[in-house]
Amino acid sequence: MNKKQEATPFYSKLLQYANSNTTSHDVPGHKLGQIDNELLDYVGINMFRLDANAPRGLDNLNKPKTVIKEAAILMADAFGSDKAYFLTGGTTMGILAMIMAVCRANDKIIMPRNVHKSAINALILSGAVPVFVEPKIDENLGIANHVTYETYEEAIKNNLDAKAVFIINPTYFGVTTKIKEIVKLAHEHDMFVLADEAHGSHFKFSKELPMSAMKAGADIAACSLHKTVGSLTQSSIILTKGKKVDHVRLRSTINMLQSTSPSSLLLASLDVARKTIYFKGPEELPNIVKMAKKTRDEIGKIPGLKAITKKDFLELGAKDYDQTKIIVKVSNLGITGFQAYKELFDDFHIQLELAETHLILAVLSIGTKKKDLDALVEALKKLSERYYENAKPLKHKIIYTEPVSSIRPRVAYHAPKKYVRFKDALNEIAAEMIMIYPPGIPLVIPGEVITKKILSDLKFYQKSGSVILSDTDRGYVKIVDRDEWDRKEDPNEIWKSRFIISKLQ
Ligand SMILES: Cc1ncc(COP(=O)(O)O)c(C=O)c1O
């Protein structure tokens, strides 16, 4: 343990400011909590006092020189990286920034198709060309897992001109691939390795967890400390390692996406969460893993339910599984995960992280208490009592299907568009992203063909009451207007034929 990690340079300075009785003639307009309202009543004056907008002495996130810089050095040290950047726009912003910093227009990037929407948006913004690699499908759970080493190897060997390889470490469900071996192979071919570590920020702090992207040698990783480490929602970091990273470009890209009024509360929460996980993680994370295992065993005894284990994922070829997650297959009760998610909330006041067709997912952290897990087990017992006796197997099977790319995402984004009803969208090219949230992994992305399977999955998700995110109102979808495409000249050549992946039919 490094004693230096006890310091919280940014938070300590902010606290000093909050207690300094300074008269505010700057923004934010709440004037350190001098406007009465319900939020002030609930959270108290202290939160407002800490919500300062870069007063003197508190450094500048766009060009850190003092306390933010010191906090970032401690962050990098704690996470085993060379450098760390603080973000107040979540890992969404981190993924945008790392892809845009590394890939220029027309650079190829090898990435799983089951990426978070931010990676697809990064393709639109950067103009990078995706080489999608298909994840392993878990037919039992109806979810997409890791991408195997062999699949990455084939993609790398068939695309030696690729600039970067993108790895999800881990998936939303906690599954990892052979990241170390993939990094080695990618580096042998002079490719960058970028890791989406939104769900893996805690990995570094326990040997019982999968390998972190920095340990595996990835060049850049984006980590949501708010998801599993305990900082405030939206606070994330970018970590870097090695000499390949162009820090001037990365910094300028981050600044392009970062608000000029970053939340000091979020920054302070990063500083404090880093100290906490550094000192408490190594002792408390193994306890959480133990508690999760015990909970899985108990759930396994409940009729009609199965808690998925590390062994189950290893048998499917995964490298590792983050055992601080609890996945419960509920569909043998004859109900969907969506229904279980809703009933657990409505009837038992239990908020889960995610539901899928067959499963529900609980995410644990060092903040999880035994009583919380007991409550989950008790509620699941009641759910089983409700449904087990008359359970009929689920009819609709959502199985991730290989998407059909037609044109590049950026081309579709800039192409002429029109709106049609879902029922009339068969075989059209999507001009928007449609996803179920959570997990925020797109069913279809701009440039892909809207297939029969996508339409039937969407209908199913609509019926099941899932949150469907898209640009267009319910019932309609934005597609590429092929007639207009043929008619229209494109003076900027943004979306004409040279960008076509497979010819428009
Ligand atoms: C796999 C994955 N990557 C990235 C993100 C984005 O992270 P954030 O919510 O910190 O913006 C998410 C969010 O759920 C995610 O699930």
Coordinates of C-alpha atoms and ligand atoms in Angstrom, one line a residue:
M1 CA 0.0 0.0 0.0
N2 CA 1.3 3.4 -0.9
K3 CA 0.7 6.0 1.8
K4 CA 0.5 8.7 -0.9
Q5 CA -2.9 7.3 -1.9
E6 CA -4.4 8.7 1.3
A7 CA -4.3 12.2 -0.2
T8 CA -7.4 13.6 -2.0
P9 CA -5.8 16.7 -3.6
F10 CA -8.9 17.9 -5.5
Y11 CA -11.5 17.1 -2.8
S12 CA -9.4 18.6 -0.1
K13 CA -9.0 21.9 -2.0
L14 CA -12.7 21.9 -2.8
L15 CA -13.6 21.4 0.8
Q16 CA -11.3 24.3 1.8
Y17 CA -13.1 26.5 -0.7
A18 CA -16.6 25.4 0.5
N19 CA -15.6 26.3 4.1
S20 CA -13.9 29.6 3.2
N21 CA -17.0 31.9 3.4
T22 CA -16.2 33.3 -0.1
T23 CA -18.8 35.6 -1.6
S24 CA -19.9 34.1 -5.0
H25 CA -20.2 36.5 -7.9
D26 CA -19.5 33.7 -10.3
V27 CA -21.6 30.9 -11.7
P28 CA -23.3 28.5 -10.8
G29 CA -26.3 30.7 -10.1
H30 CA -27.5 28.9 -7.0
K31 CA -24.7 30.9 -5.3
L32 CA -23.4 28.1 -3.1
G33 CA -27.0 27.2 -2.1
Q34 CA -28.5 30.6 -1.6
I35 CA -31.7 29.9 -3.6
D36 CA -34.2 28.0 -1.5
N37 CA -35.8 24.9 -3.2
E38 CA -36.8 21.3 -2.6
L39 CA -33.4 19.9 -3.6
L40 CA -31.7 22.2 -1.1
D41 CA -34.1 21.0 1.6
Y42 CA -33.4 17.4 0.9
V43 CA -29.6 17.3 0.3
G44 CA -28.6 20.3 2.5
I45 CA -26.3 23.2 1.9
N46 CA -23.1 21.2 1.8
M47 CA -23.8 19.7 -1.6
F48 CA -24.3 23.2 -3.1
R49 CA -21.2 24.5 -1.4
L50 CA -19.2 21.8 -3.1
D51 CA -20.8 22.6 -6.5
A52 CA -18.3 25.2 -7.5
N53 CA -17.3 26.2 -11.1
A54 CA -13.5 26.4 -11.2
P55 CA -12.9 29.1 -8.6
R56 CA -9.2 30.2 -8.1
G57 CA -7.1 27.4 -6.8
L58 CA -9.3 24.6 -8.0
D59 CA -7.4 24.0 -11.3
N60 CA -8.9 23.6 -14.8
L61 CA -10.0 20.2 -16.1
N62 CA -9.1 21.3 -19.7
K63 CA -5.5 21.9 -18.8
P64 CA -4.8 20.5 -15.3
K65 CA -1.7 22.0 -13.6
T66 CA -2.3 21.7 -9.9
V67 CA -4.9 19.8 -7.8
I68 CA -6.6 18.0 -10.7
K69 CA -3.2 17.0 -12.1
E70 CA -2.1 15.7 -8.7
A71 CA -5.4 13.7 -8.3
A72 CA -4.9 12.3 -11.8
I73 CA -1.4 11.1 -11.0
L74 CA -2.7 9.3 -7.9
M75 CA -5.5 7.8 -10.1
A76 CA -3.0 6.5 -12.6
D77 CA -0.8 5.1 -9.8
A78 CA -3.8 3.3 -8.2
F79 CA -5.0 1.8 -11.5
G80 CA -1.6 0.8 -12.7
S81 CA -1.6 3.1 -15.7
D82 CA 0.8 5.7 -17.0
K83 CA -1.7 8.5 -17.2
A84 CA -5.3 9.2 -16.1
Y85 CA -7.8 11.7 -17.4
F86 CA -10.9 12.7 -15.4
L87 CA -14.3 12.7 -17.3
T88 CA -17.6 14.1 -16.3
G89 CA -19.5 12.8 -19.3
G90 CA -19.3 9.1 -18.3
T91 CA -17.5 6.3 -20.2
T92 CA -19.8 7.3 -23.1
M93 CA -17.6 10.3 -23.4
G94 CA -14.4 8.2 -22.8
I95 CA -15.3 5.8 -25.6
L96 CA -16.0 8.7 -28.0
A97 CA -12.7 10.4 -27.1
M98 CA -10.5 7.4 -27.3
I99 CA -11.8 6.3 -30.7
M100 CA -11.8 9.8 -32.1
A101 CA -8.3 10.4 -30.8
V102 CA -6.9 7.2 -32.4
C103 CA -8.9 6.8 -35.6
R104 CA -9.1 9.3 -38.4
A105 CA -11.7 9.2 -41.2
N106 CA -11.4 5.9 -43.1
D107 CA -9.2 4.2 -40.6
K108 CA -10.3 0.7 -39.8
I109 CA -11.2 -0.4 -36.3
I110 CA -11.9 -4.0 -35.4
M111 CA -14.8 -4.1 -32.8
P112 CA -17.5 -6.4 -31.5
R113 CA -20.9 -5.7 -32.9
N114 CA -22.4 -5.9 -29.4
V115 CA -20.7 -2.6 -28.4
H116 CA -22.3 0.2 -26.4
K117 CA -24.0 2.8 -28.6
S118 CA -21.1 5.3 -27.8
A119 CA -18.7 3.2 -29.9
I120 CA -21.1 3.4 -32.9
N121 CA -21.5 7.1 -32.4
A122 CA -17.7 7.4 -32.3
L123 CA -17.7 5.8 -35.8
I124 CA -20.1 8.4 -37.0
L125 CA -18.1 11.3 -35.5
S126 CA -14.7 10.0 -36.5
G127 CA -15.5 8.5 -39.9
A128 CA -13.6 5.3 -38.8
V129 CA -14.7 2.2 -40.6
P130 CA -15.9 -0.7 -38.5
V131 CA -14.7 -4.3 -39.0
F132 CA -17.3 -6.0 -36.9
V133 CA -16.4 -9.2 -35.1
E134 CA -19.2 -11.4 -33.9
P135 CA -19.5 -12.3 -30.2
K136 CA -20.1 -15.8 -28.9
I137 CA -23.8 -16.3 -28.5
D138 CA -25.2 -17.9 -25.4
E139 CA -28.3 -19.6 -26.6
N140 CA -29.4 -20.7 -23.2
L141 CA -29.6 -17.1 -22.0
G142 CA -30.2 -15.4 -25.4
I143 CA -27.3 -13.0 -24.9
A144 CA -24.1 -12.0 -26.7
N145 CA -21.0 -12.7 -24.7
H146 CA -17.3 -12.2 -25.4
V147 CA -15.5 -12.3 -28.8
T148 CA -13.1 -15.1 -28.9
Y149 CA -9.3 -14.8 -29.5
E150 CA -9.7 -16.8 -32.7
T151 CA -12.3 -14.4 -34.1
Y152 CA -10.1 -11.4 -33.3
E153 CA -7.1 -13.2 -34.8
E154 CA -8.9 -13.8 -38.0
A155 CA -10.1 -10.2 -38.2
I156 CA -6.6 -8.9 -37.5
K157 CA -5.0 -11.1 -40.1
N158 CA -7.6 -10.2 -42.7
N159 CA -7.3 -6.5 -41.9
L160 CA -3.6 -5.8 -41.4
D161 CA -4.2 -2.2 -42.2
A162 CA -6.5 -1.7 -39.2
K163 CA -5.6 1.1 -36.9
A164 CA -7.2 -0.2 -33.7
V165 CA -8.8 -3.1 -32.0
F166 CA -11.7 -2.5 -29.6
I167 CA -12.3 -4.9 -26.7
I168 CA -15.1 -4.9 -24.1
N169 CA -13.6 -5.8 -20.7
P170 CA -16.1 -7.2 -19.5
T171 CA -19.5 -7.3 -21.2
Y172 CA -22.4 -5.9 -19.4
F173 CA -22.9 -9.4 -18.0
G174 CA -19.3 -9.6 -16.7
V175 CA -17.8 -11.9 -19.3
T176 CA -14.2 -11.4 -20.5
T177 CA -12.1 -12.6 -23.4
K178 CA -8.4 -13.4 -23.7
I179 CA -7.5 -9.7 -23.6
K180 CA -3.8 -10.2 -22.9
E181 CA -3.3 -12.5 -25.9
I182 CA -5.4 -10.2 -28.1
V183 CA -3.3 -7.2 -27.0
K184 CA -0.1 -9.0 -27.8
L185 CA -1.3 -10.0 -31.3
A186 CA -2.7 -6.5 -32.0
H187 CA 0.6 -4.9 -30.9
E188 CA 2.6 -7.2 -33.1
H189 CA 0.7 -5.7 -36.0
D190 CA 1.1 -2.2 -34.7
M191 CA -2.6 -1.7 -33.9
F192 CA -3.8 0.2 -30.9
V193 CA -5.9 -1.6 -28.3
L194 CA -8.8 0.4 -26.8
A195 CA -10.8 -1.2 -24.0
D196 CA -14.4 -0.4 -22.9
E197 CA -14.0 -1.1 -19.2
A198 CA -17.2 0.6 -18.2
H199 CA -18.1 -2.4 -16.1
G200 CA -14.6 -3.4 -15.0
S201 CA -13.2 -0.4 -13.0
H202 CA -12.9 -2.6 -9.9
F203 CA -10.9 -5.4 -11.5
K204 CA -7.5 -3.9 -10.6
F205 CA -8.3 -4.2 -6.9
S206 CA -8.7 -7.9 -6.4
K207 CA -6.9 -11.0 -7.7
E208 CA -10.3 -12.8 -7.7
L209 CA -11.5 -10.6 -10.5
P210 CA -10.7 -10.7 -14.2
M211 CA -7.6 -9.0 -15.5
S212 CA -7.8 -5.3 -16.0
A213 CA -7.2 -3.8 -19.5
M214 CA -4.1 -1.9 -18.2
K215 CA -2.6 -5.0 -16.7
A216 CA -3.2 -6.7 -20.1
G217 CA -1.3 -4.0 -21.8
A218 CA -4.1 -2.1 -23.6
D219 CA -3.1 1.3 -24.8
I220 CA -6.3 3.1 -23.6
A221 CA -9.2 2.1 -21.4
A222 CA -12.3 4.0 -20.4
C223 CA -13.7 3.1 -17.0
S224 CA -17.0 4.0 -15.3
L225 CA -15.9 4.4 -11.7
H226 CA -19.5 5.4 -11.0
K227 CA -20.7 1.9 -12.0
T228 CA -18.7 -0.4 -9.7
V229 CA -16.3 1.7 -7.7
G230 CA -18.6 4.2 -6.0
S231 CA -18.0 7.7 -7.5
L232 CA -21.1 9.8 -8.5
T233 CA -23.0 8.9 -11.6
Q234 CA -21.4 10.2 -14.8
S235 CA -17.9 10.3 -13.4
S236 CA -15.5 8.2 -15.4
I237 CA -11.8 8.1 -16.3
I238 CA -9.6 7.3 -19.3
L239 CA -6.4 5.4 -18.5
T240 CA -3.4 5.0 -20.8
K241 CA -0.3 2.9 -21.0
G242 CA 2.7 2.9 -23.2
K243 CA 4.3 5.1 -25.8
K244 CA 1.8 4.6 -28.7
V245 CA -0.7 7.1 -27.3
D246 CA -0.5 10.7 -28.6
H247 CA -1.4 12.6 -25.5
V248 CA -1.7 16.0 -27.2
R249 CA -4.4 14.6 -29.5
L250 CA -6.1 12.7 -26.7
R251 CA -6.2 15.7 -24.5
S252 CA -7.6 17.9 -27.3
T253 CA -10.2 15.3 -28.2
I254 CA -11.3 15.0 -24.5
N255 CA -11.5 18.8 -24.3
M256 CA -13.6 18.9 -27.5
L257 CA -16.2 16.6 -25.8
Q258 CA -15.9 17.9 -22.2
S259 CA -18.1 20.7 -20.8
T260 CA -16.3 23.8 -20.0
S261 CA -18.2 23.8 -16.7
P262 CA -17.4 20.3 -15.4
S263 CA -19.0 19.3 -12.2
S264 CA -16.7 19.7 -9.2
L265 CA -18.9 17.2 -7.3
L266 CA -18.2 14.6 -9.9
L267 CA -14.4 15.3 -9.9
A268 CA -14.3 15.2 -6.1
S269 CA -16.2 12.0 -6.1
L270 CA -13.6 10.4 -8.4
D271 CA -10.8 11.6 -6.1
V272 CA -12.5 10.1 -3.0
A273 CA -13.6 6.9 -4.7
R274 CA -10.1 6.2 -5.9
K275 CA -8.8 6.5 -2.4
T276 CA -11.6 4.2 -1.0
I277 CA -11.2 1.4 -3.6
Y278 CA -7.4 1.5 -3.2
F279 CA -7.5 0.9 0.5
K280 CA -10.7 -1.1 0.9
G281 CA -11.0 -3.0 -2.4
P282 CA -8.3 -5.6 -1.8
E283 CA -10.0 -6.7 1.5
E284 CA -13.7 -6.1 0.7
L285 CA -14.0 -7.3 -2.9
P286 CA -13.1 -10.9 -2.1
N287 CA -15.9 -10.8 0.6
I288 CA -18.3 -9.5 -2.0
V289 CA -17.3 -12.4 -4.3
K290 CA -17.9 -14.8 -1.4
M291 CA -21.3 -13.3 -0.6
A292 CA -22.3 -13.4 -4.3
K293 CA -21.4 -17.1 -4.5
K294 CA -23.4 -17.9 -1.4
T295 CA -26.4 -16.0 -2.9
R296 CA -26.0 -17.9 -6.2
D297 CA -26.1 -21.2 -4.2
E298 CA -29.3 -20.1 -2.4
I299 CA -31.0 -19.0 -5.6
G300 CA -30.1 -22.3 -7.1
K301 CA -32.3 -24.1 -4.5
I302 CA -35.3 -22.0 -5.5
P303 CA -37.6 -24.0 -7.9
G304 CA -37.5 -22.7 -11.5
L305 CA -34.5 -20.4 -11.0
K306 CA -30.9 -20.7 -11.9
A307 CA -28.0 -18.4 -11.0
I308 CA -25.4 -18.5 -13.7
T309 CA -21.9 -19.4 -12.4
K310 CA -18.4 -18.7 -13.6
K311 CA -18.1 -22.4 -14.6
D312 CA -21.1 -21.9 -17.0
F313 CA -19.3 -19.0 -18.8
L314 CA -16.0 -20.8 -18.8
E315 CA -17.7 -23.8 -20.5
L316 CA -18.8 -21.4 -23.2
G317 CA -15.1 -20.4 -23.8
A318 CA -15.0 -17.2 -21.8
K319 CA -11.6 -16.3 -20.3
D320 CA -13.1 -15.2 -17.0
Y321 CA -16.3 -13.9 -15.3
D322 CA -16.7 -11.1 -12.9
Q323 CA -18.3 -12.8 -9.9
T324 CA -19.5 -9.6 -8.3
K325 CA -22.4 -9.9 -10.8
I326 CA -25.4 -12.1 -10.2
I327 CA -27.3 -13.3 -13.2
V328 CA -30.5 -15.2 -12.6
K329 CA -32.3 -17.1 -15.3
V330 CA -36.0 -16.6 -14.6
S331 CA -37.6 -17.8 -17.9
N332 CA -38.2 -21.4 -16.6
L333 CA -40.9 -19.8 -14.4
G334 CA -42.7 -18.9 -17.7
I335 CA -42.0 -15.2 -17.3
T336 CA -39.5 -12.9 -19.0
G337 CA -36.7 -11.1 -17.2
F338 CA -38.6 -7.9 -17.9
Q339 CA -41.6 -9.1 -16.0
A340 CA -39.4 -10.3 -13.1
Y341 CA -37.6 -6.9 -13.1
K342 CA -40.9 -5.1 -12.9
E343 CA -42.4 -7.3 -10.2
L344 CA -39.3 -7.2 -8.0
F345 CA -39.5 -3.4 -8.1
D346 CA -43.2 -3.0 -7.8
D347 CA -43.8 -5.6 -5.1
F348 CA -40.5 -6.0 -3.3
H349 CA -38.8 -2.6 -3.8
I350 CA -35.8 -4.2 -5.4
Q351 CA -34.1 -2.3 -8.2
L352 CA -32.0 -4.5 -10.5
E353 CA -29.5 -3.3 -13.0
L354 CA -31.0 -5.0 -16.0
A355 CA -33.5 -7.4 -17.5
E356 CA -33.2 -9.4 -20.6
T357 CA -35.7 -11.9 -22.1
H358 CA -34.5 -14.8 -20.0
L359 CA -32.7 -13.2 -17.1
I360 CA -32.2 -10.5 -14.6
L361 CA -28.9 -9.0 -13.5
A362 CA -27.8 -7.7 -10.1
V363 CA -24.6 -5.7 -9.8
L364 CA -22.7 -5.8 -6.5
S365 CA -20.0 -3.5 -5.2
I366 CA -18.2 -3.0 -1.9
G367 CA -21.3 -1.0 -0.9
T368 CA -23.5 -4.1 -1.1
K369 CA -24.6 -5.5 2.3
K370 CA -25.7 -9.0 3.3
K371 CA -29.2 -7.8 4.0
D372 CA -29.5 -6.6 0.4
L373 CA -28.7 -10.0 -0.9
D374 CA -31.0 -11.7 1.6
A375 CA -33.8 -9.4 0.4
L376 CA -33.1 -10.5 -3.2
V377 CA -33.2 -14.2 -2.3
E378 CA -36.5 -13.7 -0.3
A379 CA -38.2 -11.8 -3.2
L380 CA -37.0 -14.5 -5.7
K381 CA -38.6 -17.2 -3.5
K382 CA -41.9 -15.3 -3.6
L383 CA -41.7 -14.9 -7.3
S384 CA -41.1 -18.7 -7.7
E385 CA -44.1 -19.4 -5.5
R386 CA -46.2 -17.2 -7.7
Y387 CA -45.2 -18.8 -11.0
Y388 CA -43.4 -22.2 -10.7
E389 CA -46.4 -24.5 -10.5
N390 CA -48.1 -23.3 -13.7
A391 CA -45.0 -22.3 -15.5
K392 CA -45.1 -22.7 -19.3
P393 CA -41.9 -22.3 -21.3
L394 CA -41.4 -18.9 -23.0
K395 CA -42.4 -18.9 -26.7
H396 CA -40.4 -16.1 -28.1
K397 CA -36.7 -16.6 -28.2
I398 CA -34.5 -13.6 -28.7
I399 CA -31.3 -14.8 -30.1
Y400 CA -28.7 -12.2 -31.2
T401 CA -28.5 -12.4 -35.0
E402 CA -25.7 -11.3 -37.2
P403 CA -26.5 -7.9 -38.5
V404 CA -26.4 -7.1 -42.2
S405 CA -24.2 -4.1 -43.0
S406 CA -25.1 -2.1 -46.1
I407 CA -23.4 1.2 -45.8
R408 CA -21.0 2.8 -43.2
P409 CA -22.6 4.3 -40.1
R410 CA -21.3 7.8 -40.9
V411 CA -22.6 7.6 -44.5
A412 CA -26.0 6.6 -43.3
Y413 CA -26.0 9.4 -40.8
H414 CA -25.3 12.0 -43.5
A415 CA -27.5 10.3 -46.2
P416 CA -31.0 11.6 -47.3
K417 CA -33.6 10.1 -45.0
K418 CA -37.3 9.5 -44.6
Y419 CA -39.6 8.1 -42.0
V420 CA -41.7 5.0 -42.5
R421 CA -43.7 2.8 -40.2
F422 CA -41.9 -0.2 -38.7
K423 CA -44.1 -2.5 -40.7
D424 CA -43.0 -0.9 -44.0
A425 CA -39.3 -0.9 -43.0
L426 CA -38.4 -4.4 -44.0
N427 CA -35.1 -4.6 -46.0
E428 CA -34.7 -0.8 -45.8
I429 CA -31.4 0.7 -44.5
A430 CA -31.6 2.1 -41.0
A431 CA -30.6 5.8 -40.6
E432 CA -30.8 5.7 -36.8
M433 CA -29.8 3.5 -34.0
I434 CA -32.5 1.6 -32.1
M435 CA -31.7 0.0 -28.8
I436 CA -33.2 -1.4 -25.7
Y437 CA -32.0 0.4 -22.6
P438 CA -30.4 -1.0 -20.6
P439 CA -28.1 -2.4 -21.9
G440 CA -27.8 0.2 -24.6
I441 CA -26.5 -2.2 -27.2
P442 CA -28.0 -1.4 -30.5
L443 CA -30.4 -3.8 -32.2
V444 CA -29.7 -1.9 -35.4
I445 CA -27.3 0.8 -36.3
P446 CA -27.2 3.4 -39.1
G447 CA -26.3 1.7 -42.3
E448 CA -27.6 -1.8 -41.4
V449 CA -30.5 -3.5 -43.1
I450 CA -33.7 -3.8 -41.1
T451 CA -34.4 -7.5 -41.3
K452 CA -37.5 -9.5 -40.4
K453 CA -35.7 -10.7 -37.2
I454 CA -35.1 -7.1 -36.1
L455 CA -38.8 -6.2 -36.6
S456 CA -40.0 -9.2 -34.7
D457 CA -37.6 -8.6 -31.8
L458 CA -38.7 -5.0 -31.7
K459 CA -42.3 -6.0 -31.5
F460 CA -41.5 -8.4 -28.7
Y461 CA -39.5 -5.7 -26.8
Q462 CA -42.4 -3.2 -27.3
K463 CA -44.9 -5.7 -25.9
S464 CA -42.7 -6.5 -22.9
G465 CA -42.6 -2.9 -21.9
S466 CA -38.9 -2.4 -22.4
V467 CA -37.4 1.1 -22.8
I468 CA -36.7 1.5 -26.5
L469 CA -34.4 4.3 -27.4
S470 CA -34.4 5.7 -30.9
D471 CA -34.6 9.2 -32.6
T472 CA -38.1 8.5 -33.9
D473 CA -41.5 8.3 -32.2
R474 CA -43.0 4.9 -31.5
G475 CA -44.1 3.1 -34.6
Y476 CA -41.9 5.0 -37.0
V477 CA -38.3 4.5 -38.0
K478 CA -35.8 6.7 -39.9
I479 CA -34.4 5.1 -43.0
V480 CA -32.1 6.0 -45.9
D481 CA -34.2 7.5 -48.7
R482 CA -32.7 5.5 -51.6
D483 CA -34.7 7.4 -54.3
E484 CA -33.4 10.7 -53.0
W485 CA -29.9 9.2 -52.7
D486 CA -30.0 8.3 -56.4
R487 CA -31.3 11.7 -57.4
K488 CA -29.2 13.9 -55.3
E489 CA -25.7 15.2 -56.0
D490 CA -23.4 15.1 -53.1
P491 CA -21.1 18.0 -53.4
N492 CA -19.1 17.0 -50.3
E493 CA -18.9 13.3 -51.3
I494 CA -19.8 12.5 -47.7
W495 CA -22.2 9.7 -48.5
K496 CA -21.7 8.7 -52.1
S497 CA -20.8 5.3 -53.5
R498 CA -17.2 5.1 -52.5
F499 CA -18.3 4.5 -49.0
I500 CA -20.6 1.7 -49.8
I501 CA -19.8 -1.6 -48.0
S502 CA -22.1 -3.8 -49.9
K503 CA -24.0 -2.5 -52.9
L504 CA -27.5 -1.1 -52.2
Q505 CA -30.1 -3.4 -53.6
Ligands
LIG1 C1 -20.6 -1.8 -22.1 C2 -20.8 -0.3 -21.8 N1 -19.9 0.5 -22.3 C3 -20.1 1.9 -22.0 C4 -21.1 2.4 -21.3 C5 -21.2 3.8 -21.1 O1 -20.9 4.1 -19.8 P1 -21.4 5.4 -19.0 O2 -22.7 5.1 -18.5 O3 -20.4 5.6 -17.9 O4 -21.4 6.6 -20.0 C6 -22.1 1.5 -20.8 C7 -23.2 2.0 -20.0 O5 -24.1 1.3 -19.6 C8 -21.9 0.1 -21.0 O6 -22.8 -0.8 -20.6

